[in-house]
Amino acid sequence: MTVSLEQLRRCHFAVDLGAARTRMYVKGAGLVVDQPSVAAVNTRTGALIAVGDFAEKMTGRTPHYIRVVRPVSGGTVVDIEMAQRMLRQLLGDRMRRTLRRKPRLRAAACIPHAADPLAQRATIETLVGLGARRVELVDTLIAAAVGCGLPVERAEATMIMMCGATTTEVAVLSLGSIVTAARVPVGGEAVDHAIVQLLRHEHELMLPSQSVRPLQLALSGNGLTPQGPLSTEIHGLDVSTGLARSVRIDTATVRDAIQTPLTSVLDGIGRVLRDCPPDLVADLADRGLTMVGGSALLPGFDQMLRQATGMPVQIAERPDICAAQGLGAMLEGRIEPLVLNPLAA
C-alpha cells in the first residue's frame, strides 16, 4: 500500500471515507464535501431519498419503508453500490461533469492501516464506479499526519492517534513511514453506547441516538475531568411506561462510564511504545502525541491521556479533516518527496 508522491500529484480528486463522515477534496477546488456517511433509501422503489446531513437527521424518525443506511464501517466500504450512489449525490452534478472532462481520471483514497486486500478492493471499486481509471491508496495515519503539519519526513519520532467513530489507530512515524502501529476497536460510537447503557440500567431511561452527542457537550470543556459540572438534566423515554421523562444525573457517573471503553485506547498506546525503538521513544518524551479524528474533540479526552501517559498530548487544529487536508496537500504538490540517495562505493 505504498504510493509515491509523484503518483499522487497526478490524481484529480481524493476521498476520505469515514464511518462517521465522508470528505472529498478536488484538485484546484479544495475540500468540496464534508458530510455524514449516511444515505436514506425507499425500500419499495429502491430510490435514494437523501444523503449526508439530511439523511442523518432522519435516523430513527422514518416510516417503515424508508431505511437509513451507513455504507462505510470503520473506514471500510461494506456496501459498494450504496457508497457509489452516496458519493455521486454528495459530489453534485456540476462537480461530476467537471471531473468527467479529465482525461484518464485518477483518484486517491484513505485506507485504514493494515487494511486487508478485500477492504482495499472495495475502496478501489467504489471510486472506479465514479469514473476513476486509476486509484491510489494512502494510509490514513500518514495522510492525517501530513494534514496536521507533523514532520513525518524527518528521522525523528512522530506519534499520532486517529480517533474515529468505530476504531482508534495509534502509530509512530519516522522517515515518512510507519514504524509501529496498533488498531483498537473502540471509537466515538463505543463512548455513545456506554452512555446509553448507563442511563438505561441506572435510570431506566432510553436516550434517543441523536441526544448522546449533546449530552457529552453538556459536560463542558472539562467533561472527562472533575472540573466539569456536577449534574445535568437529561430528557428521554421511560423504559417501563413508554412516556417522556426527565432525570438529573450525576456527571461523575457519566465520566466513569465514558472512561471504561477508553482504557483499551491506553492499552493500544502502551503496545505501540513497547514495540518502538528506544531512540524514537526518547523523542516522544519531548514531542508527545498528536490527536486527530472527530472523536479527538471528546471533552477532556486529551487531558485524560496526558495524565495516564505522562507525555505531552495536543489536539490538531482541525482534527476532523486532517486526513482530507493531507491528501489535498499531496495532490497539490505541497509536500516535497523524501530522497534517500545511495552512497557511492
mmCIF file of C-alpha atoms in Angstrom:
data_model
loop_
_atom_site.group_PDB
_atom_site.id
_atom_site.type_symbol
_atom_site.label_atom_id
_atom_site.label_comp_id
_atom_site.label_asym_id
_atom_site.label_seq_id
_atom_site.Cartn_x
_atom_site.Cartn_y
_atom_site.Cartn_z
ATOM 1 C CA MET A 1 0.000 0.000 0.000
ATOM 2 C CA THR A 2 2.928 2.320 -0.700
ATOM 3 C CA VAL A 3 2.400 5.063 -3.244
ATOM 4 C CA SER A 4 4.810 7.765 -4.386
ATOM 5 C CA LEU A 5 4.128 11.483 -4.169
ATOM 6 C CA GLU A 6 4.634 11.700 -7.919
ATOM 7 C CA GLN A 7 1.711 9.325 -8.463
ATOM 8 C CA LEU A 8 -0.462 11.297 -6.042
ATOM 9 C CA ARG A 9 0.279 14.554 -7.867
ATOM 10 C CA ARG A 10 -1.320 13.055 -10.971
ATOM 11 C CA CYS A 11 -4.601 12.432 -9.107
ATOM 12 C CA HIS A 12 -7.550 14.743 -9.720
ATOM 13 C CA PHE A 13 -9.563 14.164 -6.552
ATOM 14 C CA ALA A 14 -9.249 12.413 -3.198
ATOM 15 C CA VAL A 15 -11.760 10.779 -0.870
ATOM 16 C CA ASP A 16 -11.632 10.154 2.867
ATOM 17 C CA LEU A 17 -14.384 7.597 3.517
ATOM 18 C CA GLY A 18 -15.019 7.506 7.251
ATOM 19 C CA ALA A 19 -17.632 5.658 9.270
ATOM 20 C CA ALA A 20 -18.991 8.977 10.552
ATOM 21 C CA ARG A 21 -18.258 11.465 7.745
ATOM 22 C CA THR A 22 -17.157 11.473 4.122
ATOM 23 C CA ARG A 23 -14.823 14.156 2.817
ATOM 24 C CA MET A 24 -13.843 14.790 -0.798
ATOM 25 C CA TYR A 25 -11.004 17.011 -1.994
ATOM 26 C CA VAL A 26 -10.865 18.130 -5.625
ATOM 27 C CA LYS A 27 -7.577 19.383 -7.036
ATOM 28 C CA GLY A 28 -7.784 23.125 -7.585
ATOM 29 C CA ALA A 29 -11.132 23.442 -5.771
ATOM 30 C CA GLY A 30 -10.231 22.301 -2.245
ATOM 31 C CA LEU A 31 -12.496 20.459 0.173
ATOM 32 C CA VAL A 32 -15.849 20.273 -1.623
ATOM 33 C CA VAL A 33 -17.664 17.645 0.501
ATOM 34 C CA ASP A 34 -17.793 17.236 4.275
ATOM 35 C CA GLN A 35 -20.979 15.324 5.091
ATOM 36 C CA PRO A 36 -22.086 12.372 7.259
ATOM 37 C CA SER A 37 -21.646 8.963 5.608
ATOM 38 C CA VAL A 38 -25.380 8.288 5.658
ATOM 39 C CA ALA A 39 -27.983 7.582 2.979
ATOM 40 C CA ALA A 40 -31.774 7.144 3.170
ATOM 41 C CA VAL A 41 -33.403 4.684 0.751
ATOM 42 C CA ASN A 42 -37.016 3.930 -0.158
ATOM 43 C CA THR A 43 -37.183 0.127 0.175
ATOM 44 C CA ARG A 44 -40.304 -0.049 -2.019
ATOM 45 C CA THR A 45 -38.767 1.592 -5.074
ATOM 46 C CA GLY A 46 -35.042 1.464 -4.310
ATOM 47 C CA ALA A 47 -34.842 5.236 -4.834
ATOM 48 C CA LEU A 48 -32.263 7.283 -2.937
ATOM 49 C CA ILE A 49 -34.164 9.856 -0.860
ATOM 50 C CA ALA A 50 -31.435 11.767 0.949
ATOM 51 C CA VAL A 51 -27.720 11.716 1.790
ATOM 52 C CA GLY A 52 -25.461 13.496 4.258
ATOM 53 C CA ASP A 53 -26.843 15.818 6.916
ATOM 54 C CA PHE A 54 -30.490 15.433 5.916
ATOM 55 C CA ALA A 55 -30.275 11.629 5.924
ATOM 56 C CA GLU A 56 -28.633 11.658 9.350
ATOM 57 C CA LYS A 57 -31.471 13.759 10.767
ATOM 58 C CA MET A 58 -33.891 11.091 9.522
ATOM 59 C CA THR A 59 -32.277 8.384 11.700
ATOM 60 C CA GLY A 60 -34.929 6.825 13.945
ATOM 61 C CA ARG A 61 -37.661 9.105 12.552
ATOM 62 C CA THR A 62 -38.683 7.381 9.317
ATOM 63 C CA PRO A 63 -41.693 5.229 8.336
ATOM 64 C CA HIS A 64 -41.102 1.511 7.863
ATOM 65 C CA TYR A 65 -40.455 1.729 4.114
ATOM 66 C CA ILE A 66 -37.563 4.208 4.445
ATOM 67 C CA ARG A 67 -34.251 2.733 5.581
ATOM 68 C CA VAL A 68 -31.290 4.807 6.764
ATOM 69 C CA VAL A 69 -28.010 3.043 5.917
ATOM 70 C CA ARG A 70 -24.307 3.614 6.501
ATOM 71 C CA PRO A 71 -22.304 2.108 3.619
ATOM 72 C CA VAL A 72 -18.967 2.629 5.427
ATOM 73 C CA SER A 73 -17.889 0.985 8.676
ATOM 74 C CA GLY A 74 -14.522 1.508 10.341
ATOM 75 C CA GLY A 75 -13.106 3.221 7.258
ATOM 76 C CA THR A 76 -14.031 0.204 5.101
ATOM 77 C CA VAL A 77 -16.737 0.172 2.441
ATOM 78 C CA VAL A 78 -19.310 -2.506 3.309
ATOM 79 C CA ASP A 79 -21.840 -1.674 0.557
ATOM 80 C CA ILE A 80 -20.088 -0.674 -2.672
ATOM 81 C CA GLU A 81 -23.199 0.182 -4.694
ATOM 82 C CA MET A 82 -24.714 2.358 -1.965
ATOM 83 C CA ALA A 83 -21.357 4.065 -1.340
ATOM 84 C CA GLN A 84 -21.137 4.950 -5.038
ATOM 85 C CA ARG A 85 -24.681 6.352 -5.074
ATOM 86 C CA MET A 86 -23.995 8.359 -1.918
ATOM 87 C CA LEU A 87 -20.751 9.821 -3.311
ATOM 88 C CA ARG A 88 -22.422 10.808 -6.594
ATOM 89 C CA GLN A 89 -25.113 12.759 -4.741
ATOM 90 C CA LEU A 90 -22.648 14.374 -2.349
ATOM 91 C CA LEU A 91 -20.373 15.439 -5.196
ATOM 92 C CA GLY A 92 -23.181 17.061 -7.188
ATOM 93 C CA ASP A 93 -23.880 17.181 -10.922
ATOM 94 C CA ARG A 94 -21.667 20.193 -11.634
ATOM 95 C CA MET A 95 -18.545 18.784 -9.980
ATOM 96 C CA ARG A 96 -19.137 15.349 -11.534
ATOM 97 C CA ARG A 97 -19.287 16.911 -15.005
ATOM 98 C CA THR A 98 -16.048 18.779 -14.288
ATOM 99 C CA LEU A 99 -14.263 15.585 -13.249
ATOM 100 C CA ARG A 100 -15.602 13.611 -16.212
ATOM 101 C CA ARG A 101 -13.829 16.015 -18.563
ATOM 102 C CA LYS A 102 -10.453 14.981 -17.137
ATOM 103 C CA PRO A 103 -8.532 12.567 -19.385
ATOM 104 C CA ARG A 104 -7.755 9.341 -17.528
ATOM 105 C CA LEU A 105 -9.363 10.440 -14.288
ATOM 106 C CA ARG A 106 -7.264 9.459 -11.250
ATOM 107 C CA ALA A 107 -8.344 9.305 -7.619
ATOM 108 C CA ALA A 108 -6.707 8.882 -4.213
ATOM 109 C CA ALA A 109 -8.329 7.432 -1.122
ATOM 110 C CA CYS A 110 -7.519 6.940 2.556
ATOM 111 C CA ILE A 111 -7.418 3.376 3.808
ATOM 112 C CA PRO A 112 -7.046 2.195 7.431
ATOM 113 C CA HIS A 113 -3.634 0.936 8.487
ATOM 114 C CA ALA A 114 -3.082 -2.776 7.747
ATOM 115 C CA ALA A 115 -6.386 -2.999 5.870
ATOM 116 C CA ASP A 116 -6.871 -6.405 4.270
ATOM 117 C CA PRO A 117 -6.913 -6.830 0.457
ATOM 118 C CA LEU A 118 -10.705 -7.179 0.430
ATOM 119 C CA ALA A 119 -11.137 -3.779 2.116
ATOM 120 C CA GLN A 120 -8.664 -2.215 -0.316
ATOM 121 C CA ARG A 121 -10.511 -3.717 -3.286
ATOM 122 C CA ALA A 122 -13.860 -2.411 -2.009
ATOM 123 C CA THR A 123 -12.476 1.135 -1.822
ATOM 124 C CA ILE A 124 -10.950 0.889 -5.298
ATOM 125 C CA GLU A 125 -14.176 -0.441 -6.861
ATOM 126 C CA THR A 126 -16.188 2.329 -5.195
ATOM 127 C CA LEU A 127 -14.083 5.042 -6.838
ATOM 128 C CA VAL A 128 -13.860 3.201 -10.154
ATOM 129 C CA GLY A 129 -17.652 3.368 -10.162
ATOM 130 C CA LEU A 130 -17.326 7.169 -10.056
ATOM 131 C CA GLY A 131 -15.266 7.110 -13.250
ATOM 132 C CA ALA A 132 -11.719 6.853 -11.889
ATOM 133 C CA ARG A 133 -9.366 4.981 -14.224
ATOM 134 C CA ARG A 134 -6.752 4.558 -11.505
ATOM 135 C CA VAL A 135 -6.992 4.705 -7.701
ATOM 136 C CA GLU A 136 -4.061 5.317 -5.346
ATOM 137 C CA LEU A 137 -4.401 4.199 -1.711
ATOM 138 C CA VAL A 138 -2.819 6.178 1.130
ATOM 139 C CA ASP A 139 -2.564 5.085 4.756
ATOM 140 C CA THR A 140 -4.953 7.212 6.816
ATOM 141 C CA LEU A 141 -2.348 7.722 9.554
ATOM 142 C CA ILE A 142 0.216 9.154 7.115
ATOM 143 C CA ALA A 143 -2.381 11.378 5.426
ATOM 144 C CA ALA A 144 -3.571 12.725 8.786
ATOM 145 C CA ALA A 145 -0.005 13.358 9.968
ATOM 146 C CA VAL A 146 0.719 15.345 6.807
ATOM 147 C CA GLY A 147 -2.589 17.210 7.145
ATOM 148 C CA CYS A 148 -1.847 18.457 10.664
ATOM 149 C CA GLY A 149 1.682 19.567 9.759
ATOM 150 C CA LEU A 150 3.758 16.930 11.536
ATOM 151 C CA PRO A 151 7.354 16.497 10.263
ATOM 152 C CA VAL A 152 6.811 12.918 9.130
ATOM 153 C CA GLU A 153 9.683 13.035 6.628
ATOM 154 C CA ARG A 154 12.383 13.617 9.274
ATOM 155 C CA ALA A 155 14.493 10.983 11.019
ATOM 156 C CA GLU A 156 12.741 11.562 14.322
ATOM 157 C CA ALA A 157 9.694 10.116 16.033
ATOM 158 C CA THR A 158 6.203 11.463 15.440
ATOM 159 C CA MET A 159 3.305 9.868 17.312
ATOM 160 C CA ILE A 160 -0.240 10.245 16.048
ATOM 161 C CA MET A 161 -3.579 8.878 17.195
ATOM 162 C CA MET A 162 -6.521 8.729 14.798
ATOM 163 C CA CYS A 163 -9.734 8.768 16.860
ATOM 164 C CA GLY A 164 -12.509 7.535 14.591
ATOM 165 C CA ALA A 165 -16.157 6.649 15.104
ATOM 166 C CA THR A 166 -15.609 2.889 15.368
ATOM 167 C CA THR A 167 -11.833 2.427 15.683
ATOM 168 C CA THR A 168 -8.790 4.176 17.124
ATOM 169 C CA GLU A 169 -5.394 3.849 15.441
ATOM 170 C CA VAL A 170 -2.094 4.762 17.109
ATOM 171 C CA ALA A 171 1.243 4.904 15.290
ATOM 172 C CA VAL A 172 4.810 6.142 15.486
ATOM 173 C CA LEU A 173 6.153 7.559 12.216
ATOM 174 C CA SER A 174 9.685 8.280 11.084
ATOM 175 C CA LEU A 175 11.265 8.960 7.661
ATOM 176 C CA GLY A 176 7.822 9.123 6.038
ATOM 177 C CA SER A 177 6.813 5.605 7.097
ATOM 178 C CA ILE A 178 5.045 3.872 9.968
ATOM 179 C CA VAL A 179 7.497 2.285 12.397
ATOM 180 C CA THR A 180 4.931 0.607 14.631
ATOM 181 C CA ALA A 181 1.153 0.875 14.923
ATOM 182 C CA ALA A 182 -1.837 -0.580 16.756
ATOM 183 C CA ARG A 183 -5.546 -0.610 15.967
ATOM 184 C CA VAL A 184 -8.113 -0.604 18.790
ATOM 185 C CA PRO A 185 -11.778 -1.420 18.008
ATOM 186 C CA VAL A 186 -13.035 1.436 20.170
ATOM 187 C CA GLY A 187 -14.183 4.842 18.946
ATOM 188 C CA GLY A 188 -16.748 7.548 19.482
ATOM 189 C CA GLU A 189 -19.650 5.140 18.983
ATOM 190 C CA ALA A 190 -18.407 2.971 21.869
ATOM 191 C CA VAL A 191 -18.479 6.044 24.112
ATOM 192 C CA ASP A 192 -22.033 6.831 22.955
ATOM 193 C CA HIS A 193 -23.078 3.225 23.652
ATOM 194 C CA ALA A 194 -21.588 3.371 27.161
ATOM 195 C CA ILE A 195 -23.653 6.467 27.978
ATOM 196 C CA VAL A 196 -26.846 4.917 26.586
ATOM 197 C CA GLN A 197 -26.339 1.734 28.635
ATOM 198 C CA LEU A 198 -25.656 3.737 31.811
ATOM 199 C CA LEU A 199 -28.927 5.655 31.510
ATOM 200 C CA ARG A 200 -30.882 2.511 30.638
ATOM 201 C CA HIS A 201 -29.596 0.399 33.537
ATOM 202 C CA GLU A 202 -29.361 3.003 36.307
ATOM 203 C CA HIS A 203 -32.236 5.339 35.409
ATOM 204 C CA GLU A 204 -34.463 3.148 33.179
ATOM 205 C CA LEU A 205 -34.280 5.903 30.571
ATOM 206 C CA MET A 206 -33.965 5.270 26.853
ATOM 207 C CA LEU A 207 -31.974 8.055 25.250
ATOM 208 C CA PRO A 208 -32.588 8.942 21.578
ATOM 209 C CA SER A 209 -29.473 8.318 19.474
ATOM 210 C CA GLN A 210 -29.287 11.960 18.385
ATOM 211 C CA SER A 211 -29.215 13.153 22.014
ATOM 212 C CA VAL A 212 -25.989 11.389 23.026
ATOM 213 C CA ARG A 213 -23.591 13.907 21.490
ATOM 214 C CA PRO A 214 -25.312 16.960 23.068
ATOM 215 C CA LEU A 215 -25.038 15.137 26.413
ATOM 216 C CA GLN A 216 -21.279 14.886 26.003
ATOM 217 C CA LEU A 217 -21.077 18.570 25.129
ATOM 218 C CA ALA A 218 -23.192 19.387 28.179
ATOM 219 C CA LEU A 219 -20.303 18.115 30.275
ATOM 220 C CA SER A 220 -18.464 21.302 29.216
ATOM 221 C CA GLY A 221 -14.871 21.607 28.034
ATOM 222 C CA ASN A 222 -13.662 19.572 31.009
ATOM 223 C CA GLY A 223 -16.188 16.798 30.534
ATOM 224 C CA LEU A 224 -13.901 13.884 31.490
ATOM 225 C CA THR A 225 -12.395 15.691 34.476
ATOM 226 C CA PRO A 226 -13.761 16.573 37.932
ATOM 227 C CA GLN A 227 -13.723 20.271 36.975
ATOM 228 C CA GLY A 228 -16.880 19.748 34.892
ATOM 229 C CA PRO A 229 -20.460 20.424 36.086
ATOM 230 C CA LEU A 230 -21.729 18.281 38.969
ATOM 231 C CA SER A 231 -25.020 17.325 37.322
ATOM 232 C CA THR A 232 -27.058 17.795 34.174
ATOM 233 C CA GLU A 233 -30.681 17.184 33.159
ATOM 234 C CA ILE A 234 -31.444 14.564 30.514
ATOM 235 C CA HIS A 235 -34.691 14.040 28.572
ATOM 236 C CA GLY A 236 -35.603 10.602 27.277
ATOM 237 C CA LEU A 237 -38.153 7.803 27.154
ATOM 238 C CA ASP A 238 -39.115 5.879 30.276
ATOM 239 C CA VAL A 239 -38.421 2.175 29.634
ATOM 240 C CA SER A 240 -41.290 0.885 31.794
ATOM 241 C CA THR A 241 -44.072 3.369 30.964
ATOM 242 C CA GLY A 242 -43.065 4.427 27.454
ATOM 243 C CA LEU A 243 -43.636 8.084 28.374
ATOM 244 C CA ALA A 244 -41.261 11.035 28.120
ATOM 245 C CA ARG A 245 -39.347 11.672 31.327
ATOM 246 C CA SER A 246 -36.519 13.898 32.566
ATOM 247 C CA VAL A 247 -33.878 12.931 35.107
ATOM 248 C CA ARG A 248 -30.986 14.797 36.662
ATOM 249 C CA ILE A 249 -27.877 12.651 36.631
ATOM 250 C CA ASP A 250 -24.528 12.941 38.377
ATOM 251 C CA THR A 251 -21.902 13.683 35.725
ATOM 252 C CA ALA A 252 -19.277 11.795 37.740
ATOM 253 C CA THR A 253 -21.036 8.522 36.859
ATOM 254 C CA VAL A 254 -21.122 9.578 33.200
ATOM 255 C CA ARG A 255 -17.371 10.234 33.324
ATOM 256 C CA ASP A 256 -16.791 6.764 34.757
ATOM 257 C CA ALA A 257 -18.913 5.194 32.013
ATOM 258 C CA ILE A 258 -17.012 7.093 29.316
ATOM 259 C CA GLN A 259 -13.589 6.177 30.693
ATOM 260 C CA THR A 260 -14.323 2.428 30.706
ATOM 261 C CA PRO A 261 -14.161 1.920 26.910
ATOM 262 C CA LEU A 262 -11.278 4.380 26.633
ATOM 263 C CA THR A 263 -8.978 2.228 28.793
ATOM 264 C CA SER A 264 -8.404 -0.046 25.785
ATOM 265 C CA VAL A 265 -7.076 3.016 23.949
ATOM 266 C CA LEU A 266 -4.443 3.382 26.666
ATOM 267 C CA ASP A 267 -3.530 -0.283 26.167
ATOM 268 C CA GLY A 268 -3.032 0.400 22.445
ATOM 269 C CA ILE A 269 -0.718 3.323 23.200
ATOM 270 C CA GLY A 270 1.263 1.097 25.567
ATOM 271 C CA ARG A 271 1.665 -1.603 22.888
ATOM 272 C CA VAL A 272 2.966 0.903 20.370
ATOM 273 C CA LEU A 273 5.502 2.345 22.811
ATOM 274 C CA ARG A 274 6.724 -1.132 23.824
ATOM 275 C CA ASP A 275 7.315 -2.103 20.191
ATOM 276 C CA CYS A 276 9.018 1.190 19.326
ATOM 277 C CA PRO A 277 12.850 1.502 19.240
ATOM 278 C CA PRO A 278 14.230 3.231 22.380
ATOM 279 C CA ASP A 279 15.742 6.141 20.426
ATOM 280 C CA LEU A 280 12.338 7.039 18.972
ATOM 281 C CA VAL A 281 10.632 6.723 22.373
ATOM 282 C CA ALA A 282 13.135 9.260 23.717
ATOM 283 C CA ASP A 283 11.998 11.708 21.010
ATOM 284 C CA LEU A 284 8.379 11.259 22.054
ATOM 285 C CA ALA A 285 9.116 12.326 25.628
ATOM 286 C CA ASP A 286 9.501 15.898 24.307
ATOM 287 C CA ARG A 287 7.265 15.822 21.242
ATOM 288 C CA GLY A 288 4.387 13.801 22.663
ATOM 289 C CA LEU A 289 1.209 12.607 20.994
ATOM 290 C CA THR A 290 -0.980 14.413 18.441
ATOM 291 C CA MET A 291 -4.683 13.540 18.324
ATOM 292 C CA VAL A 292 -6.655 13.688 15.079
ATOM 293 C CA GLY A 293 -10.097 12.469 14.034
ATOM 294 C CA GLY A 294 -13.583 13.572 15.043
ATOM 295 C CA SER A 295 -13.577 11.748 18.398
ATOM 296 C CA ALA A 296 -10.429 13.649 19.439
ATOM 297 C CA LEU A 297 -12.805 16.509 20.291
ATOM 298 C CA LEU A 298 -14.449 14.490 23.078
ATOM 299 C CA PRO A 299 -14.316 16.878 26.069
ATOM 300 C CA GLY A 300 -11.396 16.103 28.380
ATOM 301 C CA PHE A 301 -10.083 13.137 26.337
ATOM 302 C CA ASP A 302 -6.698 14.779 25.791
ATOM 303 C CA GLN A 303 -6.310 15.613 29.468
ATOM 304 C CA MET A 304 -7.075 12.001 30.427
ATOM 305 C CA LEU A 305 -4.365 10.731 28.054
ATOM 306 C CA ARG A 306 -1.925 13.329 29.347
ATOM 307 C CA GLN A 307 -2.405 12.148 32.930
ATOM 308 C CA ALA A 308 -2.261 8.443 32.029
ATOM 309 C CA THR A 309 0.820 8.530 29.773
ATOM 310 C CA GLY A 310 2.831 11.399 31.246
ATOM 311 C CA MET A 311 3.533 12.631 27.696
ATOM 312 C CA PRO A 312 2.553 15.939 26.108
ATOM 313 C CA VAL A 313 -0.766 15.487 24.279
ATOM 314 C CA GLN A 314 -2.137 18.022 21.819
ATOM 315 C CA ILE A 315 -5.152 18.087 19.520
ATOM 316 C CA ALA A 316 -4.636 19.119 15.893
ATOM 317 C CA GLU A 317 -6.098 22.460 14.843
ATOM 318 C CA ARG A 318 -8.814 20.828 12.700
ATOM 319 C CA PRO A 319 -8.632 17.193 13.810
ATOM 320 C CA ASP A 320 -11.736 16.094 11.922
ATOM 321 C CA ILE A 321 -10.430 16.997 8.441
ATOM 322 C CA CYS A 322 -6.696 16.321 8.846
ATOM 323 C CA ALA A 323 -6.704 13.219 6.616
ATOM 324 C CA ALA A 324 -8.524 15.031 3.802
ATOM 325 C CA GLN A 325 -6.189 18.034 4.134
ATOM 326 C CA GLY A 326 -3.181 15.728 3.990
ATOM 327 C CA LEU A 327 -4.445 14.092 0.793
ATOM 328 C CA GLY A 328 -5.095 17.542 -0.655
ATOM 329 C CA ALA A 329 -1.555 18.686 0.165
ATOM 330 C CA MET A 330 -0.164 15.641 -1.638
ATOM 331 C CA LEU A 331 -2.409 16.191 -4.666
ATOM 332 C CA GLU A 332 -1.457 19.854 -4.924
ATOM 333 C CA GLY A 333 2.278 19.085 -4.664
ATOM 334 C CA ARG A 334 2.810 20.979 -1.422
ATOM 335 C CA ILE A 335 4.802 18.069 0.079
ATOM 336 C CA GLU A 336 8.381 17.574 -1.028
ATOM 337 C CA PRO A 337 9.358 13.934 -1.636
ATOM 338 C CA LEU A 338 11.928 12.323 0.615
ATOM 339 C CA VAL A 339 15.046 11.401 -1.378
ATOM 340 C CA LEU A 340 17.443 8.827 0.032
ATOM 341 C CA ASN A 341 20.444 8.691 -2.332
ATOM 342 C CA PRO A 342 22.641 5.610 -2.029
ATOM 343 C CA LEU A 343 26.239 6.292 -1.077
ATOM 344 C CA ALA A 344 28.794 5.894 -3.814
ATOM 345 C CA ALA A 345 31.165 2.964 -3.375
#
